[in-house]
Tab-separated table of C-alpha atoms in Angstrom:
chain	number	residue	atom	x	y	z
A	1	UNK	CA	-14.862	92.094	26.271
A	2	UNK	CA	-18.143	93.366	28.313
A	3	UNK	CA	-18.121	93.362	31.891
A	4	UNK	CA	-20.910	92.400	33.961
A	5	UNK	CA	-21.968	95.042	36.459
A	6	UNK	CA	-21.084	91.343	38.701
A	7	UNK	CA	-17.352	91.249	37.909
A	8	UNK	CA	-17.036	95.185	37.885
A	9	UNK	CA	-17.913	95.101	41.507
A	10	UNK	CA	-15.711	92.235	42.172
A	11	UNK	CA	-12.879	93.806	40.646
A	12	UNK	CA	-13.532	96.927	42.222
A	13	UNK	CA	-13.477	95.219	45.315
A	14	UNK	CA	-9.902	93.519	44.628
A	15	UNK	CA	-8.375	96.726	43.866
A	16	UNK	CA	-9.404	98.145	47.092
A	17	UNK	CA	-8.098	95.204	48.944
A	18	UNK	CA	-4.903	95.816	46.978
A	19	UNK	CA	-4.820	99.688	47.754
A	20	UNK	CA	-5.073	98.687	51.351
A	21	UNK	CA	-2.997	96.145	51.565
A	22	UNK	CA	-0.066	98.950	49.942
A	23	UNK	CA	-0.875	101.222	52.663
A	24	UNK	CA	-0.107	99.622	55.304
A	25	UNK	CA	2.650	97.379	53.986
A	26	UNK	CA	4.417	99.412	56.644
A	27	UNK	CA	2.902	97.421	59.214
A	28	UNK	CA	4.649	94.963	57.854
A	29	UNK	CA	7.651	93.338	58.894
A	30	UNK	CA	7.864	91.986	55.386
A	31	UNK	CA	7.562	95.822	54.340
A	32	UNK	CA	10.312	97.283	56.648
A	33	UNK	CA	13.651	98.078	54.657
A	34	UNK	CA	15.751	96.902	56.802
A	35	UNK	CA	13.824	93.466	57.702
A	36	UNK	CA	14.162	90.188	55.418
A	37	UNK	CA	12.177	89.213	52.401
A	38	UNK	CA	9.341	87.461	53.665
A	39	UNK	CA	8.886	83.977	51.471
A	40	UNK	CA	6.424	81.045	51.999
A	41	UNK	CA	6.030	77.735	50.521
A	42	UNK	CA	3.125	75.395	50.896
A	43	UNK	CA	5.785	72.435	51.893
A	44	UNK	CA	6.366	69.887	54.865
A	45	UNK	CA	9.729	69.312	56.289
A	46	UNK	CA	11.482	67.564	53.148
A	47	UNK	CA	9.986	70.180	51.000
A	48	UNK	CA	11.407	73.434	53.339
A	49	UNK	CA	15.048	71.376	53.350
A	50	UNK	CA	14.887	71.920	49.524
A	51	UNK	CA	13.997	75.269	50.011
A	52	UNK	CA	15.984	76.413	52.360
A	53	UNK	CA	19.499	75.177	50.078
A	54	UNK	CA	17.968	77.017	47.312
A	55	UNK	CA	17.413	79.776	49.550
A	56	UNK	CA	21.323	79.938	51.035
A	57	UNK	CA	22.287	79.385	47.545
A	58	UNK	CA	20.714	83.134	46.664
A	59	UNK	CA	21.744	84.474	49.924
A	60	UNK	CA	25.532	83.803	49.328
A	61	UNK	CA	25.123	85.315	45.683
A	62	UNK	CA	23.519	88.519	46.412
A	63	UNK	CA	23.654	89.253	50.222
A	64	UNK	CA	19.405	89.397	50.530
A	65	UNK	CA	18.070	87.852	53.527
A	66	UNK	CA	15.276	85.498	53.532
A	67	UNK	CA	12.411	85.360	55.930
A	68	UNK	CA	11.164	81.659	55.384
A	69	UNK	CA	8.708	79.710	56.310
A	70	UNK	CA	7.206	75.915	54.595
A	71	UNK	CA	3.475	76.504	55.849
A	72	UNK	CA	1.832	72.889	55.769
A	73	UNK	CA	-2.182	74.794	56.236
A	74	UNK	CA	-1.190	77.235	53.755
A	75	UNK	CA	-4.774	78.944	52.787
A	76	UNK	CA	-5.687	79.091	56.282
A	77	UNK	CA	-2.708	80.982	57.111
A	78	UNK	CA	-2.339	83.269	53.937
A	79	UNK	CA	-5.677	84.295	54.599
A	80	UNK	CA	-4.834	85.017	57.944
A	81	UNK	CA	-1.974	87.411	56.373
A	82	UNK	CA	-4.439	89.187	53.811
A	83	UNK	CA	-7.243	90.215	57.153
A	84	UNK	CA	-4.241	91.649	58.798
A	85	UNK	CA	-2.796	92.945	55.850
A	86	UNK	CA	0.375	91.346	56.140
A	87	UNK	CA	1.100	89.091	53.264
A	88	UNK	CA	4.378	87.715	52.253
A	89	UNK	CA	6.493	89.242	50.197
A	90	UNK	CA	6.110	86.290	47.746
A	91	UNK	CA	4.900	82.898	47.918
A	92	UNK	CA	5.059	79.791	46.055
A	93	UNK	CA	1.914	77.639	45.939
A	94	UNK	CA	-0.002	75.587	43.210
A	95	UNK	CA	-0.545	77.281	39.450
A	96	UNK	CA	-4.494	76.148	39.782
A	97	UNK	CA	-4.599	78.843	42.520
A	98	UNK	CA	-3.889	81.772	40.452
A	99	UNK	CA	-7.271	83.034	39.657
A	100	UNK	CA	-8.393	82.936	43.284
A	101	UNK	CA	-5.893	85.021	43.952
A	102	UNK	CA	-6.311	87.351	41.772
A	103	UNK	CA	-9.958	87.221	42.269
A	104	UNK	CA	-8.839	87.838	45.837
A	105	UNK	CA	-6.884	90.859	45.563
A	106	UNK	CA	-3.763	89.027	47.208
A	107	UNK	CA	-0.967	89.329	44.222
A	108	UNK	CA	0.443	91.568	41.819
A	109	UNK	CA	0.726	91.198	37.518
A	110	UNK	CA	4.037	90.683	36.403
A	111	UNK	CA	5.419	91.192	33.231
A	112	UNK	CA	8.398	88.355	31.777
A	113	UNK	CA	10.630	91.411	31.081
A	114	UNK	CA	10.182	92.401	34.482
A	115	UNK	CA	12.064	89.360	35.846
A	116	UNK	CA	15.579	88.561	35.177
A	117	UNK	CA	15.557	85.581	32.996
A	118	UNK	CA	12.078	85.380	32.308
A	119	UNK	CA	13.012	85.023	28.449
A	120	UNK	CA	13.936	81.584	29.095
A	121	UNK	CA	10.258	80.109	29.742
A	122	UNK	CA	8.495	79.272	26.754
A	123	UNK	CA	5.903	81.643	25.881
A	124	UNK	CA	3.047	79.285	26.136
A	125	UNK	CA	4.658	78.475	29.880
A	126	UNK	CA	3.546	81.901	30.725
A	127	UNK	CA	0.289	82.410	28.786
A	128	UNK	CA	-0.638	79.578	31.741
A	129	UNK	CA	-0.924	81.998	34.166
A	130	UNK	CA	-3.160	84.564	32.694
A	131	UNK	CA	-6.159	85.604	34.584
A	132	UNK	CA	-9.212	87.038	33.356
A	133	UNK	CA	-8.045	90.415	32.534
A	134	UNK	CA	-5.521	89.247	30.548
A	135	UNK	CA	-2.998	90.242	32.580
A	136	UNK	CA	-0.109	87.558	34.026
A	137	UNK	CA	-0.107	86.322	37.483
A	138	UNK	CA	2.859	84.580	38.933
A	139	UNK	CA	6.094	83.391	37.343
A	140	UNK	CA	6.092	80.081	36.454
A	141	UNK	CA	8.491	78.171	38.469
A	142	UNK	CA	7.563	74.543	38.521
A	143	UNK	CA	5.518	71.622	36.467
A	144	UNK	CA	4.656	67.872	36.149
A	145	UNK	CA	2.648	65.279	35.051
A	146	UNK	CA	0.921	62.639	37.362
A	147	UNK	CA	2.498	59.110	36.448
A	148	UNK	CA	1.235	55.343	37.512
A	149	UNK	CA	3.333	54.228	40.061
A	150	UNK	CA	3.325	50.053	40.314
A	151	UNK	CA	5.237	47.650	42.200
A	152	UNK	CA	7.398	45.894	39.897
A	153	UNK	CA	8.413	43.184	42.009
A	154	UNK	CA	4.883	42.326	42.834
A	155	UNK	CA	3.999	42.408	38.859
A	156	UNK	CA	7.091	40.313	38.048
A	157	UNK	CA	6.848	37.572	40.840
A	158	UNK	CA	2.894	36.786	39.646
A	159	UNK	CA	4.451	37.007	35.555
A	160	UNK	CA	2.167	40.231	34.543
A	161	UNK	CA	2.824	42.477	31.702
A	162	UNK	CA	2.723	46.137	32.513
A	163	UNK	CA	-0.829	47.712	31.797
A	164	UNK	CA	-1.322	49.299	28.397
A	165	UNK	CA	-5.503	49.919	29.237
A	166	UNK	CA	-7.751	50.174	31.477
A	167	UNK	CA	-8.777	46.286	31.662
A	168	UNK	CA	-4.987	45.554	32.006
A	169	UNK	CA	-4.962	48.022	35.436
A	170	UNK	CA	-8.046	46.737	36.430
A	171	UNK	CA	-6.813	43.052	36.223
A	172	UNK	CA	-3.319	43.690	37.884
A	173	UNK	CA	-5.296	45.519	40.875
A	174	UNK	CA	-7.288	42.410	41.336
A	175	UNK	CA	-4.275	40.416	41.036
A	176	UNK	CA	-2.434	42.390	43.519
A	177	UNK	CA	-5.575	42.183	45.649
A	178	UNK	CA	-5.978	38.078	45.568
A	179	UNK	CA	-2.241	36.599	44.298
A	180	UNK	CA	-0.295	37.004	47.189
A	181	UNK	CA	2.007	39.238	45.057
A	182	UNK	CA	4.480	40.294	48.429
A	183	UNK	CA	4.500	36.028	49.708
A	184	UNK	CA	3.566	36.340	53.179
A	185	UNK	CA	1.054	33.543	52.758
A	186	UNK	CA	-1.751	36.448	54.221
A	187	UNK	CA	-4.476	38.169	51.878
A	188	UNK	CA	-3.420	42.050	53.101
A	189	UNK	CA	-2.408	43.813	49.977
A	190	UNK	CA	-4.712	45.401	47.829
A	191	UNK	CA	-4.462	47.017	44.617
A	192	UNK	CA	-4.441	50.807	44.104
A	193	UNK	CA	-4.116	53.944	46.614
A	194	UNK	CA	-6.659	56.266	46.118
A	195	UNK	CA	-6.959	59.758	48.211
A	196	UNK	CA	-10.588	59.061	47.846
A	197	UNK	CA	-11.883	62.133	50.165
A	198	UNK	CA	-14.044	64.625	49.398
A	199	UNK	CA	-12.009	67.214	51.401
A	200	UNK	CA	-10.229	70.034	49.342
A	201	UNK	CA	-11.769	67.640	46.131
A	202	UNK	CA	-8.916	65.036	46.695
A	203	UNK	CA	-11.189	62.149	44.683
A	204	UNK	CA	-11.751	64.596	41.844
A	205	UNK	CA	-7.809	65.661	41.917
A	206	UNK	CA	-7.170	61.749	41.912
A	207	UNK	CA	-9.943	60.595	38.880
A	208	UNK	CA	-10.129	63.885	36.531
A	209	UNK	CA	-7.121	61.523	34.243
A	210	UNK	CA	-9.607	58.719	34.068
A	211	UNK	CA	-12.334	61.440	32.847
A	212	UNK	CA	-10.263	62.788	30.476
A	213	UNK	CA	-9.151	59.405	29.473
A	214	UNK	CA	-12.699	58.279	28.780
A	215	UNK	CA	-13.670	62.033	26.915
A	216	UNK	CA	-15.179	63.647	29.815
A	217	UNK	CA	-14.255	67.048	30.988
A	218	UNK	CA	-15.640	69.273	33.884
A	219	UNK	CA	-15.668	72.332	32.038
A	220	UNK	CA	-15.829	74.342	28.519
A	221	UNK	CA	-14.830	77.991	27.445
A	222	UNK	CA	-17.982	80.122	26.325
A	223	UNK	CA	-16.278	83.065	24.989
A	224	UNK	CA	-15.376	86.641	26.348
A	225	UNK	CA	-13.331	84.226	29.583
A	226	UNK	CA	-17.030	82.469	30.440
A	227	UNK	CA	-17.214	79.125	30.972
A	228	UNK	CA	-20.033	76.421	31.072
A	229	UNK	CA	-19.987	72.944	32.800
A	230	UNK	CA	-19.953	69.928	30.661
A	231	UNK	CA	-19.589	67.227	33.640
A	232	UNK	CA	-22.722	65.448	32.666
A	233	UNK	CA	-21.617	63.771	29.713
A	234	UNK	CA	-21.685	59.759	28.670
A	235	UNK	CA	-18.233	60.099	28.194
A	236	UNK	CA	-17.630	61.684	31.576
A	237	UNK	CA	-19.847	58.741	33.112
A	238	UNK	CA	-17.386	56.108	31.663
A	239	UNK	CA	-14.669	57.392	34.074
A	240	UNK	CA	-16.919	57.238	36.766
A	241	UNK	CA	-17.692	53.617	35.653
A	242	UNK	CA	-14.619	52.933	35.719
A	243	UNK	CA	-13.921	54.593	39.020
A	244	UNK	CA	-16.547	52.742	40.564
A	245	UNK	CA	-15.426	49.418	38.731
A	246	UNK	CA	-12.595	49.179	41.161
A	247	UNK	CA	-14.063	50.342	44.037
A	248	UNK	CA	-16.968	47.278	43.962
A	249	UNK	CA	-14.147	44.958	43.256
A	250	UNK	CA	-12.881	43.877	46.466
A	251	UNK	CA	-9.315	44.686	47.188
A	252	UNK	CA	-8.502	46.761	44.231
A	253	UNK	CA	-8.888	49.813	46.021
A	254	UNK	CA	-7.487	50.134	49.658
A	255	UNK	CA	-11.085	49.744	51.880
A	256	UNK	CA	-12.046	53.378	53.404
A	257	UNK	CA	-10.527	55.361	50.911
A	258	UNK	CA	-13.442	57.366	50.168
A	259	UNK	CA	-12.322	58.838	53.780
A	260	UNK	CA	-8.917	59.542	53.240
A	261	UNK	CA	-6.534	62.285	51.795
A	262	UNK	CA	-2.963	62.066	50.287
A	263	UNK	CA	-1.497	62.422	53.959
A	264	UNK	CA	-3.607	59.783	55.098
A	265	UNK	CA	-2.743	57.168	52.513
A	266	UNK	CA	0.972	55.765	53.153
A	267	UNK	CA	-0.294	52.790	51.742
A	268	UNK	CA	2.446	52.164	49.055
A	269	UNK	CA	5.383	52.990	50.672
A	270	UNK	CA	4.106	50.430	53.390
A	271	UNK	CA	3.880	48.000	50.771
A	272	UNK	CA	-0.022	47.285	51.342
A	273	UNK	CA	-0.667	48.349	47.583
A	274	UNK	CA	0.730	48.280	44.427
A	275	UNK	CA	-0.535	50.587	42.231
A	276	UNK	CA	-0.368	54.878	43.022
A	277	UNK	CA	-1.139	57.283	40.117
A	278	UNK	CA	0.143	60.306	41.586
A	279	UNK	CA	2.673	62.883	41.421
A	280	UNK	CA	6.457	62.197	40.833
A	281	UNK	CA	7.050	64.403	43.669
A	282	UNK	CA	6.736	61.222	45.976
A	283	UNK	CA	10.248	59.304	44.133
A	284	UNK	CA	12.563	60.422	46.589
A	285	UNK	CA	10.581	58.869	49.370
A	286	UNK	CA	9.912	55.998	47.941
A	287	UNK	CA	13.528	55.406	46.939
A	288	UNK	CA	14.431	55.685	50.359
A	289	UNK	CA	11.554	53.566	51.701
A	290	UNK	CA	10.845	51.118	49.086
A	291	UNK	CA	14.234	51.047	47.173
A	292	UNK	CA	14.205	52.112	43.225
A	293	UNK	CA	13.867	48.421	42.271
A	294	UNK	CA	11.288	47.829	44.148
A	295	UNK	CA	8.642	50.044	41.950
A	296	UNK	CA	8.520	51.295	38.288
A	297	UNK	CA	6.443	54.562	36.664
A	298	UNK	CA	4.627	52.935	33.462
A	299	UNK	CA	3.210	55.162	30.708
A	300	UNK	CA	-0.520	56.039	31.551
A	301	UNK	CA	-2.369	52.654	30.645
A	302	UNK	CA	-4.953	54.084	27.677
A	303	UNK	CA	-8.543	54.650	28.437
A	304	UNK	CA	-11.204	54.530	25.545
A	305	UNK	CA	-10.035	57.747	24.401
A	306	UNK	CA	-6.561	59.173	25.349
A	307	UNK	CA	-3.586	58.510	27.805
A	308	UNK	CA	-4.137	61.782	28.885
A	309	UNK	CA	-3.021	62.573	32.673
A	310	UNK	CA	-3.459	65.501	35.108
A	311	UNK	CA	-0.945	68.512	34.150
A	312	UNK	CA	-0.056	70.465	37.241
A	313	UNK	CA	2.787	73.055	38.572
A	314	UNK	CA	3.375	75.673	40.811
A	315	UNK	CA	3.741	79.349	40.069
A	316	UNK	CA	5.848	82.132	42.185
A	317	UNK	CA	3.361	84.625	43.415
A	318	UNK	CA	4.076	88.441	44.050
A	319	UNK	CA	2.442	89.862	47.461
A	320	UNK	CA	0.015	93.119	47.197
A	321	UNK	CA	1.089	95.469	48.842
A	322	UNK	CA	4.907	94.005	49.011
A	323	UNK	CA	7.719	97.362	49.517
A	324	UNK	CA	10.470	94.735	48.819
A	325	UNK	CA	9.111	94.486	45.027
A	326	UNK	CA	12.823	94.476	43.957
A	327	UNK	CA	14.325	91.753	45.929
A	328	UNK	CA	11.477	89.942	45.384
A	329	UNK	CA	11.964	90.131	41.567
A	330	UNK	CA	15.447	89.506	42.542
A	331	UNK	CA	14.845	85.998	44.636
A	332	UNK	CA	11.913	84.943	41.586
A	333	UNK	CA	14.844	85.240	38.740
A	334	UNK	CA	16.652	83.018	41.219
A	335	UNK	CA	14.348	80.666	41.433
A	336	UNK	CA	13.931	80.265	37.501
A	337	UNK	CA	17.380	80.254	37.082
A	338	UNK	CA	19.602	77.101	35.948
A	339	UNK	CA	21.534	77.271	39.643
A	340	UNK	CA	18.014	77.423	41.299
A	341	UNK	CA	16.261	74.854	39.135
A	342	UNK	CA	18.716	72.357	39.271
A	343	UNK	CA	18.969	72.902	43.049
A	344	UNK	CA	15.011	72.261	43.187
A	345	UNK	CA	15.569	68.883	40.869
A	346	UNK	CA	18.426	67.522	42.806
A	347	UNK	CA	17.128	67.911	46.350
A	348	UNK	CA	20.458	66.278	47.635
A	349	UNK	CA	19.597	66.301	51.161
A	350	UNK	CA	15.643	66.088	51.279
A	351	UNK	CA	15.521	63.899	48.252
A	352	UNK	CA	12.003	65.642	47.889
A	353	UNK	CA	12.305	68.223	44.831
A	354	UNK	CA	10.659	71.427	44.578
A	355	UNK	CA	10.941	71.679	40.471
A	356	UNK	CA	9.659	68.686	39.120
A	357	UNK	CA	10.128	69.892	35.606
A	358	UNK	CA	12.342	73.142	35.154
A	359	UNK	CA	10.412	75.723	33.550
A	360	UNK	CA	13.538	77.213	32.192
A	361	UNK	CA	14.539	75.959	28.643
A	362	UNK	CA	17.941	75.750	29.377
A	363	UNK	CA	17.796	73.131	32.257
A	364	UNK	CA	17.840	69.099	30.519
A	365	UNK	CA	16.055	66.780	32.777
A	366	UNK	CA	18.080	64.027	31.754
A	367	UNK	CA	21.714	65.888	31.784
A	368	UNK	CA	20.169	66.757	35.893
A	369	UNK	CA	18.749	63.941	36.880
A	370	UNK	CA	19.646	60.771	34.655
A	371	UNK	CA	16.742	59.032	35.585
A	372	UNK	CA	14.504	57.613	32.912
A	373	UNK	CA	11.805	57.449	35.056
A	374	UNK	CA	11.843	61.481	34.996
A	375	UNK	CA	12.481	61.433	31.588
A	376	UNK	CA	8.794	59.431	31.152
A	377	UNK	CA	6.996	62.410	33.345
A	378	UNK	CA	8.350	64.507	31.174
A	379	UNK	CA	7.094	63.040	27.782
A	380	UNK	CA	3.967	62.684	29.257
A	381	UNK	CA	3.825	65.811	30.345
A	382	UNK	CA	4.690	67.397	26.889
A	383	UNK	CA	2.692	65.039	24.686
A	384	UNK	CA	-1.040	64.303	26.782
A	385	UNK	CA	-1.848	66.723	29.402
A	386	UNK	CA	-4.792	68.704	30.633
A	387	UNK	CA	-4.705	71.081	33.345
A	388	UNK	CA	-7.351	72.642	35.697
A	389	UNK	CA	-8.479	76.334	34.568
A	390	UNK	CA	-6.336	78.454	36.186
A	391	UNK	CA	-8.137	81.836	35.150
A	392	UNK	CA	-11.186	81.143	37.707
A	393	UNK	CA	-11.456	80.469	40.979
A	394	UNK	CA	-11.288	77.121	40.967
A	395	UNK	CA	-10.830	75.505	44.080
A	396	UNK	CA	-14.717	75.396	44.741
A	397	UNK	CA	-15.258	73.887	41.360
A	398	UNK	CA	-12.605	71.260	42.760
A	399	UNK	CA	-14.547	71.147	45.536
A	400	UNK	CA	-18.040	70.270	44.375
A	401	UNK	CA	-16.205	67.959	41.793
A	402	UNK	CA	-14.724	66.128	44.627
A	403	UNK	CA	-18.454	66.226	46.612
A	404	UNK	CA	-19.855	64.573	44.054
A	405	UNK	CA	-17.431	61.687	42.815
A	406	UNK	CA	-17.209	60.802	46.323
A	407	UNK	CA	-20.669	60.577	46.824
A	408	UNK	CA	-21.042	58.583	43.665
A	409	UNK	CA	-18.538	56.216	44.616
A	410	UNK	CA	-20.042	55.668	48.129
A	411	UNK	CA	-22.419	52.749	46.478
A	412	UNK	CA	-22.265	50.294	43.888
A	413	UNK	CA	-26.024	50.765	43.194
A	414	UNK	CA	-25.260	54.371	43.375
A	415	UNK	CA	-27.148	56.480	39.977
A	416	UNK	CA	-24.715	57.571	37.980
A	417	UNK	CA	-27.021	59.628	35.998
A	418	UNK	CA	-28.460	61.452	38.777
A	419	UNK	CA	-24.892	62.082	40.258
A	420	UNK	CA	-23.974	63.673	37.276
A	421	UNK	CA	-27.003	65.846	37.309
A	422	UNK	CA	-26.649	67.427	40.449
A	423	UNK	CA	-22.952	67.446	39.613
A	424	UNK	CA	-23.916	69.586	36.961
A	425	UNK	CA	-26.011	72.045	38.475
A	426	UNK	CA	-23.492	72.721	41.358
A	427	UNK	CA	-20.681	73.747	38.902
A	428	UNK	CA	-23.333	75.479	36.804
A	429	UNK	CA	-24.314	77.148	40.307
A	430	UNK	CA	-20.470	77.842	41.285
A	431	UNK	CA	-19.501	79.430	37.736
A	432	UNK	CA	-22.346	81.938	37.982
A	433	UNK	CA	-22.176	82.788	41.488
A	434	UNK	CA	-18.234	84.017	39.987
A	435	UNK	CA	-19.792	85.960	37.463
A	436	UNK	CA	-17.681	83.706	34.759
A	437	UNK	CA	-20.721	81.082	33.470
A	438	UNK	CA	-21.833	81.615	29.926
């Protein structure tokens, strides 16, 4: 594969953050013998609980102790970590981080052999987290599929089928929106939740299903790990229409949602709307909110093309420059391990789980968790997926992605056309400012 003077001098530059990162993992705490593994999570409160039962699980097995910490601003302080060189001995964070970083200098390959257990995710699980070298980055630890969440009640009480397309979610928002579905005798529910901000790309996180649905994509392999944009396409501008159908509908999206993020947006746990495609993270809380009979994951209603939803997960990620390699290899195998998956599933106490699917072969969703509303993430998960590319940096691509959606959806006279153009151009702009556009 040639490299581009470009990418020499960016890898050069990641091994020397590497190299100095190992030299002064003594500064550490996290590289003192005699101090605990150092482990983060990007998790809130009910997130850590999980954590920390997995965590006293391993502790009580093999006597290591665990330095933990659930970091909500997790970038922000990792790369707080890296300037001081002080990172964690390990981390867990989100798979589509991977190739920043590597990119970045912050993590170490890893090998399956290397990790107890590591036989037991499927080899195609691990060619996921490949980076641009070719090398692997992170153990796989956790994945999912985002599902349509919909108020059953609501559906049921104004005699609705579920939604098998597009026109069927479009009518049941509206219907949600203007039927009175919860009988209070007001007009204040409204039909779907949408993190509709442009920060971090939430709005392109939330609509890159309906893209794919329609045919779209953001981007295409070009050979020797290049890429090229292919956002401006007809078929990616029928998932915008789409989008922007139910935004210039009144009440089928929840008004000002082009301002908020996923924190920001309790809106269907508050009963205000009925409709969520999201992650199946959020069950547990809505059980305990909502009640299970309350709401109902459908299959993903089919757009003109596909059914096809957002594929996600989250990998385990070795620190550079980490002298607790060992127990950190040592806490990862626990992690992937039957005892430590199922611990992640069940969440007993938090009722928020940390493995949404297991990664490891040996752990049945349906034997853990007996809920056919899992086993429906999980068949969507295997059968119609798409992921982000992992291999790049691709948070900015995210980024713009999210820029531009949300400034697209910001009027219903907005051009769609033009949108897509300067869409375009800033990937275009991103992938060869990375050295990676072909």
């Amino acid at each position: 594969m040639r490299i581009s003077p470009r990418r020499a001098a960016a890898a050069l530059s990641a091994m020397a953050l590497v190299g100095s990162l190992s030299a002064c993992g003594g500064d550490d705490s996290a590289g003192d013998a005699g101090a605990p593994l150092e482990f983060w999570t990007r998790s809130g409160p009910e997130g850590a609980t999980t954590y920390k039962a997995i965590l006293a699980a391993f502790t009580a097995k093999t006597g290591i102790q665990v330095n933990y910490q659930g970091v909500l601003e997790f970038d922000t302080q990792l790369q707080t970590k890296a300037s001081s060189k002080k990172l964690p001995d390990l981390w867990v964070n989100d798979a589509s981080l991977l190739g920043t970083y590597q990119g970045q200098g912050y993590t170490t390959p890893v090998e399956p052999g290397q990790i107890e257990g590591g036989d037991a995710i499927d080899a195609a699980t691990w060619q996921q987290n490949k980076g641009l070298d070719g090398q692997l980055y992170g153990v796989p630890y956790s994945r999912q599929a985002f599902g349509t969440l919909v108020r059953v009640d609501w559906r049921k009480k104004l005699g609705l089928p579920q939604p098998k397309t597009w026109d069927d979610l479009t009518a049941l928002a509206t219907a949600f929106a203007t039927k009175d579905p919860d009988g209070n005798g007001k007009k204040d529910t409204y039909g779907m939740v949408v993190p509709g901000s442009s920060k971090n790309g939430y709005i392109g996180w939330w609509g890159i299903s309906y893209i794919w649905q329609a045919g779209g994509d953001i981007l295409a392999p070009a050979g020797e790990g290049k890429y090229k944009s292919v956002i401006n396409s007809p078929q990616t501008r029928t998932g915008l229409e789409f989008i922007r159908r139910q935004f210039c509908t009144p009440g089928n999206v929840v008004p000002g949602s082009l301002n908020l993020t996923t924190s920001e947006a309790p809106f269907f746990q508050e009963g205000k709307a009925g409709i969520y495609l999201t992650g199946p993270y959020a069950f547990g809380t809505y059980d305990k909110i909502l009640g299970k009979d309350k709401y109902e994951v459908v299959p993903m209603p089919k757009g003109p093309v596909s059914t096809t939803t957002l594929g996600d997960g989250e990998n385990i990620y070795f620190g550079a420059g980490s002298q607790k390699s060992d127990e950190a290899k040592k806490l990862a195998a626990f992690l992937i391990s039957p005892e430590g998956q199922e611990i992640g599933m069940k969440a007993e106490e938090s009722k928020y789980p940390t493995v949404r699917l297991p990664v490891n072969r040996g752990v049945d969703v349906h034997k853990v968790l007996g809920d056919p509303r899992w086993d429906l993430i999980q068949k969507q998960y295997l059968d119609d997926t798409k992921t982000f590319v992992w291999s790049i940096k691709f948070q900015p691509i995210r980024q713009a992605l999210g820029e531009g959606v949300n400034a697209m959806m910001s009027s219903c006279d907005s051009d769609l056309d033009a949108g897509l153009k300067k869409l375009d151009q800033a990937i275009t702009a991103e992938l060869k400012a990375q050295d990676v556009l072909g």
